Structures are given as structure tokens and as C-alpha cells.
Short mmCIF file of C-alpha atoms in Angstrom, two decimals:
data_model
loop_
_atom_site.label_atom_id
_atom_site.label_comp_id
_atom_site.label_asym_id
_atom_site.label_seq_id
_atom_site.Cartn_x
_atom_site.Cartn_y
_atom_site.Cartn_z
CA MET A 27 153.57 -41.99 1.10
CA ALA A 28 154.21 -41.19 -2.67
CA ASP A 29 156.19 -38.58 -3.55
CA SER A 30 154.36 -35.50 -3.82
CA PRO A 31 153.83 -33.89 -7.38
CA VAL A 32 155.58 -31.21 -5.80
CA ASP A 33 158.44 -32.09 -4.06
CA ALA A 34 159.37 -33.75 -7.58
CA GLU A 35 158.66 -30.85 -9.46
CA ALA A 36 160.80 -28.58 -7.28
CA SER A 37 164.38 -31.40 -7.98
CA GLY A 38 163.28 -31.89 -11.46
CA GLU A 39 162.70 -35.15 -11.80
CA ASN A 40 160.37 -37.56 -13.87
CA ILE A 41 157.72 -39.63 -11.71
CA GLU A 42 157.97 -42.97 -13.81
CA GLY A 43 158.50 -45.78 -13.12
CA GLU A 44 157.54 -47.56 -10.09
CA GLN A 45 154.88 -44.81 -8.84
CA PRO A 46 151.81 -46.79 -8.89
CA GLU A 47 149.82 -44.02 -10.55
CA PRO A 48 151.60 -40.69 -12.21
CA ALA A 49 152.51 -36.83 -10.40
CA PRO A 50 151.05 -34.92 -11.67
CA GLU A 51 153.28 -33.12 -14.51
CA ALA A 52 153.59 -32.69 -18.67
CA VAL A 53 155.06 -35.19 -20.70
CA THR A 54 155.73 -33.77 -24.04
CA GLU A 55 160.05 -32.56 -24.13
CA GLU A 56 158.85 -28.87 -24.57
CA ALA A 57 157.01 -29.12 -20.84
CA THR A 58 160.01 -31.25 -19.92
CA THR A 59 163.33 -28.34 -21.05
CA HIS A 60 160.53 -26.11 -18.62
CA GLU A 61 160.31 -28.09 -15.44
CA GLU A 62 164.91 -28.06 -15.81
CA GLY A 63 165.05 -24.82 -16.57
CA VAL A 64 164.10 -21.81 -14.15
CA GLU A 65 161.61 -21.86 -11.47
CA LEU A 66 159.54 -19.43 -9.65
CA GLU A 67 160.87 -18.66 -5.69
CA ARG A 68 159.39 -18.43 -2.54
CA THR A 69 159.08 -15.12 -1.00
CA ILE A 70 155.22 -14.80 -0.33
CA GLY A 71 154.43 -15.31 3.63
CA LEU A 72 150.58 -15.74 5.49
CA VAL A 73 150.28 -11.60 5.12
CA GLY A 74 151.31 -10.99 1.66
CA GLY A 75 149.04 -14.38 0.56
CA LEU A 76 145.52 -12.21 2.39
CA ALA A 77 146.95 -8.92 1.39
CA ILE A 78 146.59 -10.33 -2.65
CA GLY A 79 143.40 -11.83 -1.53
CA ILE A 80 141.61 -9.20 0.29
CA GLY A 81 143.83 -6.36 -1.96
CA THR A 82 141.68 -7.55 -4.91
CA MET A 83 138.68 -8.33 -3.36
CA ILE A 84 138.00 -5.18 -1.27
CA GLY A 85 138.79 -2.47 -4.08
CA ALA A 86 135.30 -3.28 -6.45
CA GLY A 87 133.10 -4.22 -4.17
CA ILE A 88 133.32 -1.36 -1.39
CA PHE A 89 134.72 1.49 -3.93
CA VAL A 90 133.25 0.92 -7.05
CA PHE A 91 129.66 -2.00 -6.72
CA PRO A 92 128.21 0.32 -4.41
CA GLY A 93 125.80 2.88 -6.34
CA LEU A 94 126.15 0.04 -8.86
CA ALA A 95 124.58 -2.40 -6.54
CA ALA A 96 122.12 -0.17 -4.82
CA ASN A 97 120.41 1.37 -8.24
CA GLU A 98 119.91 -2.42 -9.03
CA ALA A 99 119.20 -3.90 -5.74
CA GLY A 100 118.36 -1.10 -3.80
CA PRO A 101 119.38 -1.75 0.16
CA ALA A 102 118.74 -5.29 -0.65
CA ALA A 103 122.42 -5.57 -3.13
CA ALA A 104 124.06 -6.28 1.08
CA LEU A 105 121.68 -9.52 0.12
CA SER A 106 123.55 -10.04 -2.60
CA PHE A 107 127.57 -9.79 -2.03
CA SER A 108 125.99 -12.44 1.38
CA ILE A 109 125.15 -14.02 -1.59
CA GLY A 110 128.96 -14.31 -3.26
CA GLY A 111 130.48 -14.09 -0.12
CA VAL A 112 128.55 -17.94 0.36
CA ILE A 113 129.46 -19.04 -2.91
CA ALA A 114 133.09 -17.87 -2.67
CA LEU A 115 133.31 -19.56 -0.15
CA LEU A 116 131.99 -22.45 -0.85
CA VAL A 117 134.44 -22.91 -3.62
CA ALA A 118 137.51 -21.07 -1.72
CA LEU A 119 137.36 -24.55 0.71
CA PRO A 120 137.68 -27.17 -2.38
CA ALA A 121 140.15 -24.85 -3.93
CA SER A 122 142.16 -25.19 0.10
CA GLU A 123 142.56 -28.18 -0.52
CA LEU A 124 143.93 -28.46 -4.48
CA ALA A 125 146.05 -25.96 -3.42
CA THR A 126 147.87 -28.03 -0.21
CA ALA A 127 148.30 -30.48 -2.74
CA MET A 128 149.41 -29.03 -6.07
CA PRO A 129 150.35 -25.59 -4.46
CA ARG A 130 151.56 -24.86 -8.38
CA SER A 131 151.24 -21.28 -10.38
CA GLY A 132 148.76 -21.39 -12.17
CA GLY A 133 145.95 -21.97 -9.41
CA GLY A 134 142.55 -23.60 -10.93
CA TYR A 135 144.33 -23.94 -14.26
CA TYR A 136 146.74 -26.32 -12.70
CA PHE A 137 144.05 -28.21 -10.68
CA ILE A 138 141.68 -28.74 -12.87
CA SER A 139 144.09 -29.94 -15.55
CA ARG A 140 145.57 -32.86 -13.26
CA SER A 141 141.84 -33.97 -11.68
CA LEU A 142 139.81 -33.42 -15.55
CA GLY A 143 141.80 -33.87 -18.16
CA THR A 144 144.10 -31.40 -20.78
CA ALA A 145 140.98 -30.24 -22.72
CA GLY A 146 139.28 -28.54 -19.86
CA GLY A 147 142.37 -27.43 -18.44
CA ALA A 148 143.34 -25.91 -21.21
CA ILE A 149 139.86 -23.79 -21.81
CA VAL A 150 139.66 -23.03 -18.32
CA GLY A 151 143.25 -22.37 -17.83
CA LEU A 152 142.85 -19.82 -21.35
CA GLY A 153 139.76 -18.45 -19.32
CA LEU A 154 141.26 -17.46 -16.50
CA TRP A 155 143.84 -15.97 -17.87
CA LEU A 156 141.44 -13.64 -20.10
CA GLY A 157 138.75 -13.14 -17.14
CA LEU A 158 141.69 -11.55 -14.97
CA VAL A 159 142.19 -9.81 -18.24
CA PHE A 160 138.98 -8.37 -17.91
CA ALA A 161 139.06 -8.17 -14.49
CA ALA A 162 141.67 -5.91 -14.01
CA ALA A 163 140.27 -3.44 -17.08
CA PHE A 164 137.21 -2.99 -14.60
CA TYR A 165 139.71 -2.25 -11.32
CA LEU A 166 141.71 0.27 -13.69
CA VAL A 167 138.41 2.26 -14.70
CA GLY A 168 138.04 2.35 -11.59
CA LEU A 169 140.98 3.83 -10.82
CA GLY A 170 140.94 6.03 -13.79
CA HIS A 171 137.47 7.55 -12.06
CA TYR A 172 139.26 7.10 -8.55
CA VAL A 173 142.01 9.89 -9.79
CA VAL A 174 140.17 11.77 -11.71
CA ALA A 175 137.73 12.76 -8.55
CA VAL A 176 140.60 13.53 -6.62
CA LEU A 177 142.05 15.58 -9.40
CA GLU A 178 138.44 17.46 -9.16
CA GLU A 179 138.29 17.42 -5.48
CA VAL A 180 141.20 20.06 -5.32
CA GLY A 181 139.60 22.67 -8.98
CA ILE A 182 141.80 20.01 -11.92
CA VAL A 183 139.88 19.64 -14.11
CA LEU A 184 141.46 16.95 -17.09
CA ALA A 185 141.42 17.49 -20.37
CA LEU A 186 143.50 14.78 -21.85
CA GLY A 187 142.65 14.74 -25.83
CA PRO A 188 139.67 12.79 -27.39
CA ALA A 189 139.58 9.59 -25.07
CA PRO A 190 138.12 10.18 -21.73
CA PRO A 191 140.11 11.69 -18.64
CA HIS A 192 139.25 8.50 -16.57
CA VAL A 193 140.54 5.91 -19.79
CA VAL A 194 143.27 7.79 -20.51
CA LEU A 195 144.68 7.25 -16.09
CA GLY A 196 143.42 3.92 -16.78
CA LEU A 197 145.76 3.35 -19.28
CA ILE A 198 148.37 3.86 -17.83
CA ALA A 199 148.85 3.19 -14.45
CA GLY A 200 148.43 -0.26 -15.73
CA ALA A 201 151.24 0.58 -17.90
CA ALA A 202 152.96 1.49 -14.36
CA LEU A 203 151.66 -1.42 -12.67
CA THR A 204 152.81 -4.25 -15.59
CA ALA A 205 156.20 -2.84 -15.48
CA LEU A 206 156.14 -2.79 -11.48
CA SER A 207 155.35 -6.26 -11.95
CA MET A 208 158.19 -6.90 -13.40
CA ALA A 209 160.52 -5.67 -11.03
CA GLY A 210 160.04 -8.66 -9.05
CA THR A 211 157.48 -10.59 -6.70
CA GLU A 212 158.35 -9.27 -3.74
CA ARG A 213 158.83 -5.84 -4.28
CA THR A 214 155.01 -5.91 -5.47
CA ALA A 215 153.86 -7.52 -2.70
CA ALA A 216 155.48 -5.70 -0.25
CA LEU A 217 153.37 -2.78 -2.34
CA GLN A 218 150.29 -4.73 -1.41
CA ASN A 219 150.95 -5.50 1.90
CA GLY A 220 151.14 -1.85 2.48
CA ILE A 221 147.87 -0.88 0.33
CA VAL A 222 145.49 -3.17 2.32
CA VAL A 223 146.42 -1.66 6.18
CA ILE A 224 145.64 1.47 5.59
CA LEU A 225 142.85 0.91 3.39
CA LEU A 226 142.14 -1.29 6.26
CA ALA A 227 142.05 1.25 8.60
CA ILE A 228 141.09 3.67 7.19
CA LEU A 229 137.37 1.78 5.78
CA THR A 230 137.34 1.17 9.47
CA GLY A 231 137.13 4.38 11.16
CA VAL A 232 134.62 4.86 8.35
CA LEU A 233 131.92 2.90 8.57
CA THR A 234 132.69 2.62 12.79
CA PHE A 235 131.19 5.99 11.88
CA GLY A 236 129.06 5.47 10.15
CA ILE A 237 126.90 2.44 11.76
CA LEU A 238 127.04 4.69 14.87
CA ASP A 239 125.95 7.45 12.36
CA ALA A 240 123.35 5.28 11.15
CA LEU A 241 121.94 3.66 14.48
CA GLY A 242 121.34 7.27 15.62
CA VAL A 243 124.16 7.60 18.15
CA PHE A 244 125.17 11.21 16.76
CA GLY A 245 121.56 11.79 16.63
CA ARG A 246 120.67 11.66 13.57
CA GLN A 247 119.87 7.61 12.92
CA SER A 248 118.73 6.98 9.59
CA VAL A 249 116.98 3.62 7.72
CA PRO A 250 118.02 2.27 5.17
CA ASP A 251 114.32 2.53 2.03
CA ALA A 252 112.50 -1.14 2.22
CA PHE A 253 115.05 -4.10 1.63
CA PHE A 254 113.38 -5.73 -1.21
CA SER A 255 112.42 -2.04 -2.45
CA GLN A 256 113.35 -2.79 -6.01
CA GLY A 257 111.69 -5.87 -6.17
CA TYR A 258 113.49 -9.69 -5.25
CA PHE A 259 114.67 -10.39 -8.92
CA PRO A 260 117.70 -8.03 -9.06
CA VAL A 261 119.53 -9.45 -6.13
CA LEU A 262 120.11 -12.60 -7.98
CA SER A 263 121.44 -10.42 -10.67
CA THR A 264 123.24 -7.67 -8.85
CA ALA A 265 124.44 -10.63 -7.00
CA ALA A 266 125.96 -12.55 -10.59
CA LEU A 267 127.06 -8.21 -11.42
CA VAL A 268 129.28 -7.98 -8.24
CA PHE A 269 130.45 -11.64 -8.39
CA THR A 270 133.84 -9.57 -9.70
CA SER A 271 134.54 -9.06 -6.22
CA TYR A 272 135.30 -11.94 -4.73
CA LEU A 273 137.71 -13.10 -7.41
CA GLY A 274 140.57 -12.27 -5.37
CA PHE A 275 140.81 -15.23 -3.24
CA ALA A 276 141.00 -17.67 -6.44
CA GLN A 277 143.81 -15.45 -7.17
CA VAL A 278 146.42 -16.57 -4.44
CA ALA A 279 146.03 -19.77 -5.61
CA THR A 280 147.50 -18.30 -9.40
CA VAL A 281 150.75 -17.62 -7.29
CA ALA A 282 150.46 -20.59 -5.14
CA GLY A 283 153.70 -21.35 -6.90
CA GLU A 284 155.52 -18.45 -4.64
CA ILE A 285 154.19 -19.10 -1.32
CA LYS A 286 156.33 -19.75 1.61
CA GLN A 287 154.63 -23.08 4.28
CA PRO A 288 152.24 -23.32 2.02
CA SER A 289 150.45 -25.77 3.16
CA ARG A 290 149.47 -23.92 6.26
CA ASN A 291 149.48 -20.32 4.15
CA LEU A 292 147.40 -21.60 0.86
CA PRO A 293 144.30 -22.81 2.92
CA LEU A 294 144.40 -18.97 6.12
CA ALA A 295 145.04 -16.85 3.12
CA MET A 296 141.88 -17.70 0.77
CA VAL A 297 139.30 -18.69 3.62
CA GLY A 298 140.18 -15.52 5.14
CA SER A 299 140.33 -13.36 2.33
CA VAL A 300 136.95 -14.02 1.67
CA ILE A 301 135.28 -13.96 5.13
CA VAL A 302 136.62 -10.79 6.46
CA VAL A 303 136.21 -9.16 2.37
CA SER A 304 132.63 -10.07 2.96
CA ILE A 305 131.82 -8.71 6.30
CA PHE A 306 133.76 -5.17 5.31
CA TYR A 307 130.86 -5.11 1.99
CA VAL A 308 127.73 -6.25 3.71
CA VAL A 309 128.43 -3.91 6.29
CA THR A 310 129.35 -0.62 3.01
CA ILE A 311 126.36 -1.23 2.02
CA PHE A 312 124.12 -0.91 4.99
CA VAL A 313 125.77 2.16 6.20
CA ALA A 314 126.35 3.25 1.89
CA THR A 315 122.27 2.93 2.11
CA SER A 316 121.26 4.32 5.41
CA THR A 317 123.34 7.60 4.28
CA PHE A 318 122.17 8.63 1.13
CA GLY A 319 118.70 6.15 0.74
CA ALA A 320 119.01 3.50 -2.13
CA LYS A 321 118.55 5.18 -5.14
CA ARG A 322 119.78 8.82 -4.52
CA LEU A 323 123.52 5.96 -3.68
CA GLY A 324 122.79 5.20 -7.40
CA GLN A 325 122.88 8.63 -9.18
CA PHE A 326 126.48 8.71 -7.73
CA GLY A 327 128.54 6.24 -9.41
CA GLU A 328 131.49 4.26 -9.28
CA THR A 329 132.48 6.96 -6.83
CA ALA A 330 129.13 7.02 -4.77
CA MET A 331 131.39 6.54 -1.74
CA VAL A 332 133.17 9.51 -2.15
CA ASN A 333 129.98 10.81 -1.05
CA VAL A 334 128.93 8.85 1.70
CA GLY A 335 132.25 9.98 3.63
CA ARG A 336 131.80 13.50 2.46
CA ASP A 337 127.99 13.50 4.00
CA LEU A 338 129.53 11.25 7.38
CA LEU A 339 132.26 13.49 7.53
CA GLY A 340 132.54 16.59 5.95
CA PHE A 341 135.79 17.11 3.73
CA PRO A 342 138.34 14.93 5.69
CA GLY A 343 135.82 11.74 5.05
CA ALA A 344 135.83 12.78 1.17
CA VAL A 345 139.53 12.89 1.37
CA LEU A 346 139.85 9.39 3.30
CA ILE A 347 138.04 7.30 0.91
CA LEU A 348 139.07 9.45 -2.15
CA VAL A 349 142.70 8.00 -0.62
CA ALA A 350 140.63 4.74 0.98
CA GLY A 351 139.31 4.17 -3.59
CA LEU A 352 143.00 5.22 -5.06
CA LEU A 353 144.93 2.43 -3.34
CA ALA A 354 141.45 -0.38 -3.26
CA THR A 355 141.03 0.01 -6.75
CA PHE A 356 145.41 0.52 -7.80
CA SER A 357 145.57 -2.99 -5.69
CA SER A 358 142.94 -5.08 -6.55
CA ALA A 359 144.56 -3.98 -10.35
CA ASN A 360 147.68 -4.92 -9.33
CA ALA A 361 146.97 -8.50 -7.63
CA SER A 362 145.47 -9.03 -11.12
CA ILE A 363 147.42 -8.27 -13.41
CA LEU A 364 150.49 -10.63 -11.48
CA SER A 365 147.70 -13.34 -11.66
CA ALA A 366 147.40 -13.45 -14.87
CA SER A 367 151.21 -13.13 -16.23
CA ARG A 368 151.01 -16.59 -13.24
CA SER A 369 148.46 -18.12 -15.48
CA ILE A 370 150.26 -17.47 -18.74
CA TYR A 371 153.08 -18.68 -17.18
CA ALA A 372 151.22 -21.49 -16.00
CA LEU A 373 149.87 -22.95 -19.07
CA SER A 374 153.64 -22.16 -21.39
CA ARG A 375 154.85 -24.35 -18.80
CA ASP A 376 152.39 -27.32 -19.85
CA ALA A 377 153.51 -26.43 -23.77
CA LEU A 378 149.44 -24.99 -24.10
CA LEU A 379 150.90 -21.82 -25.06
CA PRO A 380 154.59 -20.62 -26.76
CA ARG A 381 157.61 -21.71 -24.66
CA LYS A 382 158.67 -17.90 -24.81
CA ALA A 383 155.84 -17.47 -22.23
CA SER A 384 157.77 -19.14 -19.69
CA GLU A 385 161.02 -17.80 -19.33
CA ILE A 386 162.07 -16.50 -16.65
CA ASN A 387 164.21 -13.07 -15.95
CA LEU A 388 166.89 -14.22 -14.79
CA LYS A 389 167.95 -10.26 -12.92
CA TYR A 390 164.16 -9.95 -11.33
CA GLY A 391 162.34 -13.82 -10.90
CA THR A 392 159.96 -13.03 -13.00
CA PRO A 393 158.13 -13.96 -16.04
CA HIS A 394 158.85 -10.93 -17.73
CA VAL A 395 157.39 -12.54 -21.49
CA ALA A 396 154.32 -14.00 -19.94
CA LEU A 397 153.48 -10.09 -17.61
CA ALA A 398 153.34 -8.25 -21.51
CA MET A 399 151.50 -10.85 -22.62
CA ALA A 400 148.66 -10.14 -19.70
CA GLY A 401 149.32 -5.91 -19.67
CA GLY A 402 148.91 -5.72 -23.49
CA PRO A 403 145.31 -6.83 -23.07
CA ILE A 404 144.21 -5.56 -20.05
CA LEU A 405 145.02 -1.50 -22.07
CA VAL A 406 142.51 -2.65 -25.16
CA LEU A 407 140.20 -3.69 -22.02
CA VAL A 408 140.30 -0.55 -20.56
CA ALA A 409 139.58 1.31 -23.95
CA THR A 410 136.81 0.25 -24.46
CA ASP A 411 134.83 2.26 -20.65
CA SER A 412 133.18 -0.80 -20.31
CA VAL A 413 132.53 -0.92 -16.98
CA GLU A 414 129.21 -3.21 -16.22
CA ILE A 415 130.52 -5.48 -19.32
CA LEU A 416 133.95 -6.23 -18.09
CA ALA A 417 132.96 -7.11 -14.85
CA GLU A 418 130.22 -9.45 -15.91
CA VAL A 419 132.41 -11.38 -18.58
CA ALA A 420 135.24 -11.45 -15.23
CA SER A 421 132.73 -13.07 -13.30
CA PHE A 422 130.83 -15.72 -15.92
CA LEU A 423 135.39 -16.89 -16.62
CA HIS A 424 136.23 -17.10 -13.26
CA LEU A 425 131.85 -18.88 -11.73
CA VAL A 426 132.95 -21.73 -14.67
CA MET A 427 135.42 -22.41 -13.52
CA TYR A 428 134.49 -22.25 -9.78
CA ALA A 429 132.39 -24.87 -10.63
CA LEU A 430 134.78 -26.91 -11.98
CA ILE A 431 137.29 -26.95 -8.83
CA CYS A 432 134.02 -28.46 -6.92
CA VAL A 433 134.08 -30.96 -9.10
CA ALA A 434 137.86 -31.45 -9.62
CA LEU A 435 137.81 -31.99 -6.00
CA LEU A 436 134.76 -34.42 -6.30
CA VAL A 437 136.83 -36.58 -8.77
CA VAL A 438 140.26 -36.28 -7.57
CA ARG A 439 138.68 -38.06 -4.26
CA ARG A 440 137.16 -40.03 -5.57
CA ASN A 441 139.68 -41.92 -7.49
CA ASP A 442 142.87 -41.02 -4.63
CA PRO A 443 145.96 -40.91 -6.73
CA ALA A 444 148.94 -42.55 -4.66
CA TRP A 445 150.89 -38.28 -4.64
CA TYR A 446 147.13 -36.67 -3.42
CA ASP A 447 148.37 -35.83 -0.12
CA PRO A 448 146.75 -32.47 0.93
CA ALA A 449 147.99 -30.42 3.96
CA PHE A 450 144.16 -29.75 5.04
CA ARG A 451 141.17 -31.51 4.61
CA MET A 452 137.25 -29.80 2.81
CA PRO A 453 135.42 -30.77 5.31
CA GLY A 454 131.20 -31.74 3.51
CA VAL A 455 132.23 -33.57 1.26
CA PRO A 456 130.89 -34.92 -1.84
CA VAL A 457 126.95 -32.38 -0.36
CA LEU A 458 128.82 -29.41 0.17
CA PRO A 459 131.72 -29.16 -3.20
CA ALA A 460 128.02 -30.30 -5.45
CA ILE A 461 125.87 -27.46 -3.74
CA GLY A 462 129.42 -25.16 -4.99
CA ALA A 463 128.64 -25.71 -7.73
CA LEU A 464 125.29 -25.99 -8.65
CA ALA A 465 125.76 -22.65 -7.26
CA SER A 466 128.38 -21.30 -9.14
CA VAL A 467 126.61 -22.10 -12.88
CA SER A 468 122.96 -21.41 -10.68
CA LEU A 469 124.35 -18.09 -10.72
CA ILE A 470 125.77 -17.35 -14.90
CA ALA A 471 121.58 -17.55 -15.80
CA PHE A 472 122.07 -14.35 -13.91
CA MET A 473 124.46 -12.37 -15.55
CA ASN A 474 123.46 -9.75 -18.52
CA GLY A 475 122.76 -11.13 -21.95
CA ALA A 476 125.71 -9.60 -23.95
CA SER A 477 128.42 -11.19 -20.86
CA ILE A 478 127.46 -14.81 -21.31
CA VAL A 479 127.72 -14.25 -24.84
CA ILE A 480 130.66 -13.09 -24.97
CA GLY A 481 132.22 -15.68 -21.87
CA ILE A 482 131.05 -18.31 -23.54
CA VAL A 483 132.91 -17.25 -27.78
CA ILE A 484 135.63 -17.03 -25.10
CA MET A 485 135.37 -20.02 -23.76
CA ALA A 486 134.97 -21.52 -28.01
CA LEU A 487 137.83 -19.57 -28.66
CA SER A 488 140.33 -21.57 -26.05
CA TYR A 489 139.00 -24.51 -26.87
CA GLY A 490 140.01 -23.89 -30.61
CA TRP A 491 142.87 -22.59 -29.21
CA TYR A 492 143.74 -25.83 -27.47
CA ARG A 493 142.85 -28.20 -30.80
CA TYR A 494 144.92 -25.93 -33.45
CA TYR A 495 147.56 -25.95 -30.91
CA ALA A 496 147.94 -28.40 -28.08
CA ASP A 497 145.83 -31.03 -29.11
CA ASP A 498 148.04 -34.30 -28.79
CA VAL A 499 149.59 -32.32 -24.87
CA GLN A 500 148.54 -34.64 -22.08
CA LEU A 501 149.61 -34.21 -18.83
CA LYS A 502 150.62 -37.38 -15.66
CA GLY A 503 147.62 -37.17 -13.64
CA ASP A 504 144.56 -37.13 -16.24
CA ILE A 505 141.91 -39.37 -13.96
#
């Protein structure tokens, strides 16, 4: 069997000569210099991978979106989340196969650039970076709302100048999380693991009580409104809005270069996180709409779940949801900042961004320049305070990447290069990847027009950057 691209990359050898097909490596002088430098350490295990996936996805889906989603689609918002979960699963399977064959930092960018060519990889890679930036900004705005809600619960009203308090708090949290990530991936992963364990324990308790309450076990049976109370079309437009909730599984792939035993842990982390989180989303919408009804729930906005907790369990319930909301939005932002920096790192190693961006801090073993390039734009977007636009632009850019991941799997399976030896093989090829690609693109059609325009502009600028800066870059393994 031919040497895998990962083995060669780890040893710093240039794969040429006798191999019938070259492994996926950059051949520019600049990129080769990077390969001979410091590598990221594999410090994240299965629990850490699941924590990144679940911790990123559980935040927006449960603590920011229920009110917004119920206002748009009524109780059928549960179906919107289910649609998002199915699409995510259809992409998580091909992404898992590609990741076990190419477990390198960069995730979708790395897969696509090695399967579909440098130009496509550059557009997706730059889009992934900015998509994660939009997602992280969205999570930080949600975090700011929850901090304000916690303070108001204890009678403290903030006045932090002309900017809304939740925006200021989101900016502070973004700067702090970027600094934390610079101090080491192992520290960040340990924090993520602890947050997710506490978060799931709180949610399981509150949602179990909510289900029993809705079923009348405690003497207060309540039934949600008519399922399609807002009609059928809003189900799909809401699915497009809330798809930001499912970006976490792909973020596991962006840190694949730091995952221990990637052949086993990558598929388990990506597929497992989608399944776990989808169940939590559907149950949450059922409990929330059973408690208040969709119309009233929508009036509560980004912190609707606090009111659900208070109605179910009184003041302790509100406190539990506030704590969980803080943890969830914090972990989502934390994982997004980490993943955005790894996308920049991967682009720089391939000479699609300046070499400086892939420098590793020798003390902490982290790409400190890439982290700064992720954190800076995030803070700018947090200041806009545009929750729904931030969410949909992040979804748009990821959906484009997801569709191309499915196509990449079909292409690499058809060409079967010598270096391609995944430890996990997706079932149902070519039908399921084709459905995943089509579903990903179709969901974009139901987005807000402004979000689509912003996403297209970002892709056009990414292509312009590629032509201006890196048009002569060629990657081995272009198929």
C-alpha cells in the first residue's frame, strides 16, 4: 500500500518520484518550508472531539434560536431542526471518510483542495474562515444577551456607553477567548469538555421535566399549537436560518491535525455529535412550544428559554437555563474561534495566505498569528449586532462547502488515487453524497436575500484573492 499523505507530511518527506500518484501536498517552495517547520500536536481525544462538535452546535440551537424559530415556523420549527440534522448527517458521513484519509488541519478546505483543485479549495478555504468568523460573532452576540439576562435576574442593569450592553460584553468575551486559545489547544479542549458535560446534564434534567409536564404527569398537560400554524414554506426558510446550529461537526474536521487516533475518533466525533444534538433540538422545541405556544415564545427573542425554565421550575429553572445558556454560547464561540484559526493556518501552509499566518508559537504550540486573524474580524462583526444576518451568512458559506465536500468524495472515489486509504468508508455511495450535495445547495434558496448576496460577495472576493495572490500555487493530488 502506498504511503498515506499524512505519514509523509508528518515525516517532512516530499512525496515524489516512484509513487504512481502524488499525495496531497503543496509543491511551492513556501509551502514546503512550512512542512519542515513545527507541527501542531495531537492533543484532542474522542471526548474532546465530541465536545467541540456538541459544544458548538448546542449553543445557538437551544439557547438562541427557539424563540426566533418558533416565531417563524410555529411548532413545526422542530421539523426545521430535523431537516437541518438530516442534511448535516448526509455531509458528516462523507466528511468523516475524507477526514480519515486526510486528517490534517483545515477540514473542508483540505479535502476540497486535494480533490477538486486549488481554485475551488481557495474559495472554500477563505469562505470557511469567514463563515466561522460570522458564526463566532453570532455566538458572541448570544453570549452577551445571556450575560445581560443573568445580571438583570439579580437586579443589575448595565450602562456601558452608547453601544448596547450585550454587544460590549460580546466584544470582551471574544477578545478573552482568542487570548485563551493562544495559550494552548489542550487548555481550550479541557475547558470545552467540562462545559459540555455540565451543559448536557442541565439540559437533560430541564427537558425531562418539561416533557413530563407537557404530557400531564404533573397535572398540567399542555399541547402545542397546530403543528404547521405558520404554513409550510416557513419550515424550510427556518431550516435555512437555524442551520448555523449544525456547523459544529465540520469544526471537528478543521482541527483534525490535532485529533488523536483520527481514523477512529474523527468519524465518531462528527457523526455522533450530529445525532446527539439533533435529538436535543427537537425535544427543546417541543417543550418550549408546549410551555408557551409559538406566538408568545417568539416574543421572548434570544433568551426565550430562560422564560421556559422559569415557567417549568420557577426561579431555579430560570437560573439553570441562564447558566446553561452562558456555557453553551461560550463553548460555541470558543470552538468557532479555534476552528477559524485552523482554517487560516491550513491556507497559509499551502501558500494561499502569507507565510506569517502559519507560524507556531513555540511556547504554547498554537498558531498565534492565525488566531489573531480570526479574532480581529470576529470582533468587528460582533459590533454590528445583526443576529439573523450573521447566522445566515455563516450557514450560506458552510452549505456551499458541504455541497462541495459531497462532490469531493464522489470525485476521489471515482479516481481512486494511490494515497487514498480511508479508515472509514461511507455507505450508500454515490446516492447519499449526491443527495447531500443537492440538499445543501437547495437550502440556500430559502435564505434571506441579503444573506445570499453577502455570501456571494465573500466567495467572489475569495476568488479575486486567489487570482491576485496565489494563482500560481499548485497542490499535489489535484484530481
